[in-house]
Short mmCIF file of C-alpha atoms and ligand atoms in Angstrom, two decimals:
data_model
loop_
_atom_site.label_atom_id
_atom_site.label_comp_id
_atom_site.label_asym_id
_atom_site.label_seq_id
_atom_site.Cartn_x
_atom_site.Cartn_y
_atom_site.Cartn_z
CA MET D 1 47.67 110.18 110.66
CA ARG D 2 44.69 107.85 110.53
CA VAL D 3 44.89 104.84 112.82
CA SER D 4 43.54 102.76 109.90
CA HIS D 5 46.75 103.62 108.03
CA LEU D 6 49.10 102.86 110.89
CA PHE D 7 50.63 99.43 110.34
CA THR D 8 51.18 98.81 114.04
CA LYS D 9 48.44 97.40 116.23
CA THR D 10 48.13 97.62 119.99
CA LEU D 11 48.58 94.36 121.87
CA LYS D 12 46.81 93.13 124.97
CA ASN D 13 49.99 91.54 126.28
CA ALA D 14 53.70 92.09 125.91
CA PRO D 15 55.97 89.16 124.98
CA ALA D 16 56.50 86.87 127.95
CA ASP D 17 60.29 87.36 127.91
CA GLU D 18 60.02 91.14 128.27
CA VAL D 19 60.32 92.01 131.94
CA ALA D 20 60.82 95.80 131.87
CA LYS D 21 57.71 97.94 132.21
CA ASN D 22 58.96 100.52 129.71
CA ALA D 23 59.45 97.93 126.96
CA GLN D 24 56.22 96.12 127.81
CA LEU D 25 54.20 99.29 127.34
CA LEU D 26 56.15 100.46 124.30
CA ILE D 27 55.77 97.07 122.60
CA ARG D 28 52.06 96.88 123.44
CA GLY D 29 51.52 100.36 122.07
CA GLY D 30 53.43 99.61 118.87
CA TYR D 31 56.14 102.16 119.63
CA VAL D 32 58.96 99.63 119.46
CA TYR D 33 59.52 96.13 118.14
CA LYS D 34 61.83 93.79 120.00
CA GLU D 35 64.40 92.28 117.64
CA MET D 36 66.30 90.48 120.40
CA ALA D 37 67.26 91.18 124.00
CA GLY D 38 68.56 94.75 124.18
CA VAL D 39 67.84 95.49 120.51
CA TYR D 40 64.70 97.33 119.48
CA ALA D 41 63.33 98.80 116.27
CA TYR D 42 61.64 102.18 116.63
CA LEU D 43 58.30 102.06 114.83
CA PRO D 44 56.44 105.16 113.56
CA LEU D 45 55.08 106.22 116.96
CA GLY D 46 58.34 105.47 118.76
CA LEU D 47 60.36 107.22 116.10
CA ARG D 48 58.30 110.38 116.53
CA VAL D 49 59.14 110.40 120.25
CA VAL D 50 62.85 109.76 119.61
CA GLU D 51 62.92 112.59 117.07
CA LYS D 52 61.23 114.99 119.48
CA ILE D 53 63.69 114.18 122.26
CA LYS D 54 66.54 114.65 119.79
CA GLN D 55 65.14 118.01 118.73
CA VAL D 56 65.09 119.28 122.33
CA VAL D 57 68.69 118.11 122.79
CA ARG D 58 69.68 119.56 119.40
CA GLU D 59 68.29 123.00 120.22
CA GLU D 60 70.15 123.13 123.52
CA MET D 61 73.46 121.91 122.04
CA ASN D 62 73.15 124.42 119.19
CA ALA D 63 72.55 127.11 121.82
CA ILE D 64 76.02 126.45 123.25
CA ASP D 65 77.51 126.70 119.75
CA SER D 66 78.05 123.03 119.10
CA ASN D 67 78.08 121.72 115.50
CA GLU D 68 76.08 118.66 114.52
CA LEU D 69 77.72 115.94 112.45
CA ILE D 70 77.50 112.20 112.09
CA MET D 71 80.50 109.93 112.31
CA ALA D 72 80.88 106.33 111.16
CA SER D 73 79.86 103.24 113.12
CA LEU D 74 82.76 101.18 111.75
CA GLN D 75 85.99 102.09 113.54
CA ARG D 76 89.69 101.33 113.04
CA ARG D 77 91.55 99.24 115.53
CA GLU D 78 94.75 101.36 115.41
CA ILE D 79 92.95 104.46 116.66
CA TRP D 80 91.82 102.72 119.84
CA GLU D 81 95.22 101.09 120.35
CA LYS D 82 96.73 104.53 120.83
CA THR D 83 94.98 104.87 124.16
CA GLY D 84 95.00 101.19 125.08
CA ARG D 85 91.24 100.89 124.71
CA TRP D 86 91.06 98.29 121.92
CA SER D 87 91.62 95.58 124.51
CA ASP D 88 88.53 93.62 125.61
CA GLU D 89 89.97 93.57 129.11
CA VAL D 90 89.95 97.36 129.25
CA VAL D 91 86.64 97.90 127.41
CA ASP D 92 84.27 95.02 128.07
CA VAL D 93 81.46 96.08 125.73
CA TRP D 94 83.19 95.90 122.33
CA PHE D 95 81.45 94.38 119.35
CA LYS D 96 84.16 93.62 116.79
CA THR D 97 84.02 92.41 113.23
CA ARG D 98 86.28 91.87 110.21
CA MET D 99 86.58 93.05 106.64
CA GLN D 100 86.93 90.50 103.84
CA ASP D 101 90.72 90.93 103.93
CA ASN D 102 90.60 90.06 107.62
CA THR D 103 91.26 93.59 108.92
CA GLU D 104 89.68 93.88 112.34
CA LEU D 105 87.13 96.64 112.95
CA GLY D 106 85.18 97.83 115.95
CA LEU D 107 81.52 98.87 116.04
CA GLY D 108 81.29 102.27 117.73
CA TRP D 109 80.48 102.00 121.44
CA SER D 110 81.91 105.55 121.84
CA HIS D 111 83.50 108.05 119.46
CA GLU D 112 86.04 109.67 121.75
CA GLU D 113 89.14 108.29 120.05
CA PRO D 114 87.80 108.53 116.47
CA ILE D 115 86.85 112.18 116.93
CA VAL D 116 90.24 113.13 118.37
CA GLU D 117 91.84 111.38 115.39
CA MET D 118 89.56 113.23 112.97
CA MET D 119 90.29 116.60 114.53
CA LYS D 120 94.00 116.23 113.75
CA GLN D 121 92.98 117.23 110.26
CA TYR D 122 91.07 120.34 111.36
CA VAL D 123 92.72 121.78 114.48
CA HIS D 124 96.20 123.22 114.06
CA SER D 125 96.28 126.64 115.60
CA TYR D 126 94.74 128.59 118.49
CA LYS D 127 92.60 130.23 115.78
CA ASP D 128 90.81 126.91 115.27
CA LEU D 129 89.68 126.82 118.91
CA PRO D 130 87.39 126.44 120.72
CA VAL D 131 85.27 123.96 118.82
CA SER D 132 82.42 121.73 119.89
CA LEU D 133 80.84 118.89 117.88
CA TYR D 134 77.97 116.54 118.53
CA GLN D 135 76.00 113.75 116.93
CA PHE D 136 73.06 111.45 117.45
CA GLN D 137 74.00 107.93 116.69
CA ALA D 138 73.28 104.31 117.34
CA LYS D 139 75.96 103.11 119.73
CA MET D 140 76.71 99.40 119.96
CA ARG D 141 77.62 97.91 123.30
CA ASN D 142 77.89 94.24 124.11
CA GLU D 143 76.19 94.66 127.48
CA LEU D 144 76.24 91.59 129.71
CA ARG D 145 72.68 92.08 130.92
CA ALA D 146 69.89 93.72 128.98
CA LYS D 147 66.85 93.43 131.20
CA SER D 148 65.84 97.08 131.47
CA GLY D 149 64.06 97.35 128.13
CA ILE D 150 65.13 100.38 126.11
CA MET D 151 66.90 101.77 129.18
CA ARG D 152 69.80 99.42 128.48
CA GLY D 153 70.19 98.55 124.85
CA ARG D 154 72.91 96.65 123.05
CA GLU D 155 72.19 99.13 120.29
CA PHE D 156 70.82 102.50 121.43
CA VAL D 157 70.71 106.15 120.48
CA MET D 158 73.15 108.46 122.23
CA LYS D 159 73.87 112.13 121.81
CA ASP D 160 77.60 112.49 122.21
CA MET D 161 79.36 115.82 122.15
CA TYR D 162 83.06 116.67 122.29
CA SER D 163 84.62 120.05 122.94
CA PHE D 164 88.19 121.17 122.22
CA HIS D 165 89.94 124.04 124.03
CA GLU D 166 93.22 125.91 124.40
CA ASN D 167 93.60 125.36 128.11
CA ALA D 168 92.05 123.94 131.26
CA GLU D 169 90.20 127.16 132.13
CA ALA D 170 88.52 127.43 128.74
CA LEU D 171 87.45 123.80 128.98
CA GLU D 172 86.10 124.27 132.46
CA LYS D 173 84.05 127.27 131.40
CA TYR D 174 82.46 125.32 128.56
CA TYR D 175 82.00 122.29 130.78
CA ASN D 176 79.98 124.42 133.19
CA GLU D 177 77.91 125.84 130.34
CA SER D 178 77.17 122.30 129.22
CA ILE D 179 75.87 121.46 132.70
CA GLU D 180 73.38 124.31 132.37
CA ALA D 181 72.43 123.19 128.85
CA TYR D 182 71.86 119.65 130.16
CA LYS D 183 69.61 120.96 132.92
CA ARG D 184 67.52 122.78 130.34
CA VAL D 185 67.23 119.57 128.31
CA TYR D 186 65.91 117.53 131.25
CA ASP D 187 63.57 120.36 132.27
CA ARG D 188 62.09 120.46 128.79
CA LEU D 189 61.72 116.68 128.79
CA GLY D 190 59.67 116.89 131.98
CA ILE D 191 62.15 115.11 134.28
CA GLY D 192 64.13 118.13 135.46
CA ASP D 193 62.78 118.13 139.01
CA ASP D 194 63.89 114.54 139.55
CA THR D 195 67.27 114.80 137.82
CA TYR D 196 70.43 115.52 139.83
CA VAL D 197 73.92 116.51 138.79
CA THR D 198 75.86 113.74 140.50
CA PHE D 199 79.51 113.30 141.40
CA ALA D 200 80.72 110.08 139.79
CA SER D 201 83.87 108.23 138.85
CA GLY D 202 85.60 108.48 135.54
CA GLY D 203 87.10 111.94 135.44
CA ALA D 204 90.55 111.60 133.92
CA PHE D 205 91.76 115.12 134.65
CA THR D 206 89.41 115.99 137.47
CA LYS D 207 88.68 113.65 140.31
CA PHE D 208 85.04 113.17 139.37
CA SER D 209 82.91 113.09 136.29
CA HIS D 210 79.35 114.38 136.46
CA GLU D 211 76.42 112.14 135.86
CA PHE D 212 72.84 113.26 135.44
CA GLN D 213 70.81 110.84 137.51
CA THR D 214 67.02 110.70 137.43
CA ILE D 215 65.12 109.21 140.33
CA CYS D 216 63.53 106.07 138.94
CA ASP D 217 62.68 102.74 140.56
CA ALA D 218 63.59 100.88 137.39
CA GLY D 219 67.03 102.51 137.28
CA GLU D 220 70.17 100.46 137.83
CA ASP D 221 72.13 103.00 139.87
CA ILE D 222 72.13 104.09 143.49
CA ILE D 223 72.93 107.65 144.44
CA TYR D 224 73.20 109.41 147.77
CA LEU D 225 71.22 112.59 147.86
CA HIS D 226 71.15 115.74 149.95
CA ARG D 227 67.95 117.37 148.72
CA GLU D 228 68.36 120.65 150.59
CA LYS D 229 71.96 121.22 149.56
CA ASN D 230 71.22 119.79 146.12
CA ILE D 231 74.21 117.46 146.34
CA ALA D 232 74.16 114.02 144.77
CA VAL D 233 76.89 111.40 144.82
CA ASN D 234 77.08 108.09 142.99
CA GLU D 235 77.50 105.09 145.24
CA GLU D 236 80.79 104.26 143.43
CA VAL D 237 82.56 107.35 144.77
CA ILE D 238 80.74 107.88 148.04
CA ASP D 239 83.79 107.54 150.29
CA ASP D 240 85.90 109.98 148.29
CA ALA D 241 83.08 112.41 147.79
CA VAL D 242 81.97 112.77 151.39
CA LYS D 243 85.57 113.57 152.30
CA GLU D 244 85.96 116.08 149.50
CA LEU D 245 82.59 117.76 149.97
CA GLY D 246 82.72 117.87 153.78
CA ILE D 247 79.36 116.18 154.28
CA ALA D 248 78.40 113.31 156.56
CA ARG D 249 77.15 110.11 155.04
CA GLU D 250 74.24 110.03 157.47
CA GLU D 251 72.88 113.26 156.01
CA LEU D 252 72.37 111.55 152.67
CA GLU D 253 69.34 109.69 151.40
CA ARG D 254 69.84 106.55 149.32
CA VAL D 255 67.76 106.56 146.11
CA LYS D 256 67.44 104.44 142.99
CA THR D 257 68.20 106.28 139.80
CA ALA D 258 68.85 105.95 136.09
CA GLU D 259 71.89 107.63 134.54
CA VAL D 260 70.49 109.79 131.75
CA GLY D 261 73.68 111.68 130.97
CA ASN D 262 77.38 111.77 131.79
CA ILE D 263 80.00 114.42 131.14
CA PHE D 264 83.77 114.14 131.43
CA ASN D 265 86.66 116.53 131.68
CA PHE D 266 89.55 114.70 130.02
CA GLY D 267 92.06 117.52 130.36
CA SER D 268 94.84 116.89 127.87
CA GLN D 269 95.37 113.23 128.62
CA LYS D 270 93.67 111.79 125.55
CA THR D 271 94.92 114.42 123.13
CA ASP D 272 98.49 113.93 124.40
CA GLU D 273 98.17 110.16 124.01
CA MET D 274 96.82 110.55 120.50
CA GLY D 275 99.09 113.39 119.39
CA LEU D 276 96.53 116.16 118.82
CA HIS D 277 98.19 119.53 119.53
CA TYR D 278 97.90 123.15 118.45
CA THR D 279 100.25 126.09 118.04
CA ASP D 280 99.66 129.09 120.27
CA LYS D 281 100.09 132.80 119.46
CA GLU D 282 103.83 132.54 120.05
CA GLY D 283 104.11 129.62 117.65
CA LYS D 284 104.69 127.13 120.44
CA GLN D 285 103.13 123.68 120.37
CA GLN D 286 100.56 123.19 123.13
CA SER D 287 98.38 120.46 124.57
CA LEU D 288 94.72 120.52 123.71
CA TYR D 289 92.02 120.16 126.38
CA ILE D 290 88.87 118.23 125.71
CA GLY D 291 85.54 117.34 127.27
CA SER D 292 83.11 114.57 126.37
CA TYR D 293 79.37 114.85 126.98
CA GLY D 294 76.78 112.07 126.56
CA ILE D 295 73.01 111.85 126.81
CA GLY D 296 71.18 108.53 126.52
CA VAL D 297 68.37 109.54 124.17
CA THR D 298 66.55 106.20 124.11
CA ARG D 299 67.26 105.60 127.80
CA VAL D 300 65.58 108.94 128.60
CA MET D 301 62.56 107.78 126.61
CA GLY D 302 62.41 104.59 128.70
CA VAL D 303 62.78 106.55 131.94
CA ILE D 304 59.89 108.83 130.95
CA VAL D 305 57.68 105.80 130.27
CA GLU D 306 58.63 104.26 133.60
CA LYS D 307 57.98 107.43 135.57
CA MET D 308 54.90 108.74 133.85
CA SER D 309 52.82 105.68 133.07
CA ASP D 310 49.82 104.43 135.05
CA GLU D 311 47.79 101.22 135.07
CA ARG D 312 46.12 102.18 131.79
CA GLY D 313 49.26 102.90 129.82
CA MET D 314 51.77 105.57 128.96
CA VAL D 315 51.36 109.29 129.70
CA TRP D 316 53.58 111.42 127.46
CA PRO D 317 54.53 114.99 128.32
CA GLU D 318 53.08 117.18 125.61
CA ASN D 319 56.33 118.30 124.02
CA ILE D 320 57.54 114.78 123.24
CA ALA D 321 54.23 112.98 122.69
CA PRO D 322 54.05 111.43 119.20
CA TYR D 323 50.76 113.28 118.63
CA LYS D 324 49.01 115.92 120.68
CA VAL D 325 45.43 114.79 120.01
CA TYR D 326 43.80 111.38 119.69
CA LEU D 327 40.59 111.94 117.76
CA VAL D 328 37.90 109.28 118.22
CA SER D 329 34.85 108.94 116.00
CA ILE D 330 31.74 107.13 117.20
CA GLY D 331 28.81 106.30 114.92
CA GLU D 332 27.98 107.41 111.41
CA LYS D 333 27.25 111.10 112.01
CA GLY D 334 30.10 111.22 114.48
CA SER D 335 32.47 109.92 111.80
CA LYS D 336 31.41 112.52 109.30
CA LYS D 337 31.97 115.30 111.80
CA ALA D 338 35.25 113.76 112.97
CA ASP D 339 36.48 113.71 109.35
CA GLU D 340 35.88 117.46 109.18
CA ILE D 341 37.57 118.11 112.52
CA TYR D 342 40.53 115.98 111.43
CA GLU D 343 41.03 118.06 108.28
CA GLU D 344 40.64 121.30 110.22
CA LEU D 345 43.17 120.31 112.89
CA LYS D 346 45.67 119.14 110.28
CA LYS D 347 45.28 122.40 108.41
CA ARG D 348 46.14 124.23 111.61
CA GLY D 349 49.25 122.15 112.12
CA VAL D 350 47.91 120.23 115.14
CA GLU D 351 49.48 116.78 115.38
CA VAL D 352 46.51 114.47 115.43
CA LEU D 353 46.10 110.71 115.39
CA TYR D 354 42.60 109.94 114.12
CA ASP D 355 41.01 106.69 115.25
CA ASP D 356 38.73 106.23 112.27
CA ARG D 357 38.40 102.47 112.70
CA ASP D 358 35.09 100.67 112.91
CA GLU D 359 35.70 99.61 116.51
CA ARG D 360 33.81 99.73 119.79
CA PRO D 361 34.20 103.05 121.64
CA GLY D 362 35.67 101.19 124.62
CA ALA D 363 38.44 99.69 122.46
CA LYS D 364 39.28 103.10 121.00
CA PHE D 365 39.40 104.70 124.45
CA ALA D 366 41.62 101.92 125.78
CA ASP D 367 44.05 102.46 122.88
CA ALA D 368 44.07 106.22 123.45
CA GLU D 369 45.03 105.59 127.05
CA LEU D 370 47.63 102.91 126.31
CA LEU D 371 49.29 105.16 123.72
CA GLY D 372 49.37 108.04 126.20
CA ILE D 373 48.40 110.81 123.77
CA PRO D 374 47.85 113.96 125.89
CA TYR D 375 44.31 114.85 124.71
CA ARG D 376 41.45 112.73 123.45
CA VAL D 377 38.69 114.36 121.42
CA THR D 378 35.58 112.21 121.03
CA VAL D 379 32.98 112.94 118.40
CA SER D 380 29.82 110.84 118.66
CA ASP D 381 26.38 110.81 117.04
CA ARG D 382 24.93 112.13 120.27
CA GLY D 383 27.51 114.88 120.44
CA VAL D 384 26.76 115.93 116.88
CA GLU D 385 23.13 116.51 117.82
CA ALA D 386 24.20 118.65 120.80
CA GLY D 387 26.86 120.44 118.73
CA GLU D 388 29.69 119.42 121.06
CA CYS D 389 32.51 116.95 121.52
CA GLU D 390 34.29 115.48 124.51
CA TYR D 391 37.76 116.64 125.45
CA THR D 392 39.69 114.38 127.83
CA ALA D 393 43.12 115.03 129.30
CA ARG D 394 45.18 111.82 129.61
CA VAL D 395 47.03 113.02 132.67
CA THR D 396 43.96 113.72 134.82
CA GLY D 397 41.38 111.60 133.02
CA GLU D 398 38.95 114.52 133.26
CA THR D 399 36.46 115.07 130.48
CA GLU D 400 34.89 118.36 129.42
CA ARG D 401 32.15 118.90 126.88
CA ILE D 402 32.98 121.63 124.46
CA PRO D 403 31.12 123.16 121.54
CA TYR D 404 32.80 122.50 118.17
CA ASP D 405 33.54 126.14 117.54
CA GLN D 406 35.67 126.30 120.69
CA LEU D 407 37.65 123.13 120.06
CA VAL D 408 40.44 124.59 117.96
CA THR D 409 40.98 127.49 120.35
CA ILE D 410 41.28 125.09 123.27
CA ILE D 411 43.68 122.80 121.42
CA ASP D 412 45.82 125.68 120.18
CA LYS D 413 46.11 127.23 123.59
CA PRO D 414 49.63 126.85 124.93
CA SER D 415 49.72 124.19 127.63
CA ILE D 416 50.81 124.87 131.14
P1 ATP N 1 75.94 102.66 132.36
O1 ATP N 1 76.74 102.94 133.60
O2 ATP N 1 74.48 102.81 132.57
O3 ATP N 1 76.30 101.38 131.69
P2 ATP N 1 77.81 104.28 130.96
O4 ATP N 1 78.34 105.06 132.09
O5 ATP N 1 78.58 103.13 130.45
O6 ATP N 1 76.31 103.79 131.31
P3 ATP N 1 78.30 106.45 129.11
O7 ATP N 1 79.44 105.88 128.40
O8 ATP N 1 78.52 107.46 130.16
O9 ATP N 1 77.43 105.23 129.73
O10 ATP N 1 77.23 106.91 128.03
C1 ATP N 1 76.53 108.14 128.02
C2 ATP N 1 75.04 107.95 128.25
O11 ATP N 1 74.49 106.99 127.35
C3 ATP N 1 74.73 107.38 129.62
O12 ATP N 1 74.70 108.41 130.58
C4 ATP N 1 73.38 106.73 129.41
O13 ATP N 1 72.36 107.69 129.55
C5 ATP N 1 73.45 106.27 127.97
N1 ATP N 1 73.72 104.81 127.90
C6 ATP N 1 74.86 104.17 128.22
N2 ATP N 1 74.77 102.86 127.99
C7 ATP N 1 73.52 102.65 127.52
C8 ATP N 1 72.81 101.51 127.08
N3 ATP N 1 73.38 100.31 127.07
N4 ATP N 1 71.53 101.67 126.63
C9 ATP N 1 70.96 102.89 126.60
N5 ATP N 1 71.58 104.01 127.00
C10 ATP N 1 72.84 103.91 127.44
MG1 MG N 2 78.36 106.97 132.34
#
C-alpha cells in the first residue's frame, strides 16, 4: 500500500476528550476513528491488526476442533427470559430496541442463551457430542463508563466459543484444553509472559471461573499474584480463594491488570433451564454440560498498544503489525529506487507500506514511528550512490546500512 493512497492521515494531537493512551495513539495513527465514547470504527490500518489477532485466535480454536460460525446481533426476548437474564436488574448492560410491530429485541451482549436455543435443533443424541462452536462478533454492551479507549467499548469485537458435552468429565477435559489454547493465543500475541490464568467469580457449576489477566497499568482490574507458584486470584474472590488454595494473603503481590479473556464452566445449569438435553446410549434423556469461552479481541489490541508503545508511538509485535516494512523514499533518485524495491517486496509477498509522499524525511520518520511498523527501510539519493539503504528496527531504534542486494534476504529472514 502506498501512503499516498491511504485515506487516513496521522494527527499531531488526539481529540481532547480522549483520555486513554491506547485510543489517543490509535486515533493519531489513523487506526481507529472515534464515533462516540466507547464506539470506534476500525480504519484500514486498525482493521489489519484486528484481522491478524482474529487469525491467531482462529488457528488456535480450530486446533481444538471448534467450528466457526456467526450468529445474529438481534436477539429474542423470550430466549433470555428462560434464564431470567432479560431483566435490566440482572444484566445491566443491555441495549434493547423494538420492531415496527413493537416486539422487543435485544442487541447481543453475549450469545450464551441464543446458542443453547439454536443447538436444540442440532443436538439430540450422544452421537452429536461433543461439539464446539465459536464466532467473532461485535458485542453491544451499555457500559456505564467508557474511559479506557478500545479496552472498554460499548461495541467491541469478542471471540466467543461454546462447547457442549455428555458429562462433567468431558466438559472439564475440553475446558482444560481450552486453557492451553488460550495460553498459546496470548503467547503468539506477544503478551504471554504477562498474562495469568486467574481464579475469578462467575462459575455456575464450579466455584470459580478463570480469567486471563494481563499486567497493564491501564487495566481496570486488580489481581493478587504469586509469581513463583504461578497463582493469580481476582480481587473479587480473594477471601474464598486463599482459603481454597491454602495460600496466605501476605504472599501475594497486588497488580493492576486487564481481563483479556474469561472462561466458564456452566455444568448443566443453563441447558437444564433452557431444556436442551440428549439421549444416551441406553435411550435415556440426559443433561448436557456446557462451557463458555471469551476473548476480548479489540481489548487485547488496546492492551498491546498500552504495553508496547513508547514516547514516539506504537510498537507492534511483528505477527500482528498491519505491515512489516515502512518504506521511505527521499529525493528523486531515492524515489525511483524505492519504487523498484516496493515492487520487488510486494512480489515476494512482504507486507509493505510505502511512504511515497513528497514530504520532509523527518515527517516520514515520525509517521513510521507513530504507526509502529516493525522495520523502516529508507532509500535516499545518497544511499543510491553508495548502493545501500537504511534498515531501522522500531523496537530498538537501531539503524544498519545494507546493500540493496541483501535487503530482501534480511527482510525475509524469520524474526526472533
Ligand atoms: P469486564 O469485567 O471487563 O467488564 P466481563 O467480565 O463483563 O468484562 P466477559 O463477559 O467475560 O466480560 O467477556 C469476555 C471478554 O470480552 C472479556 O474477558 C474481555 O476481554 C472482553 N470484554 C468484555 N467487555 C468488554 C468491553 N466493554 N470492551 C471490550 N472488551 C470487552
Ligand atoms: Mg469476564
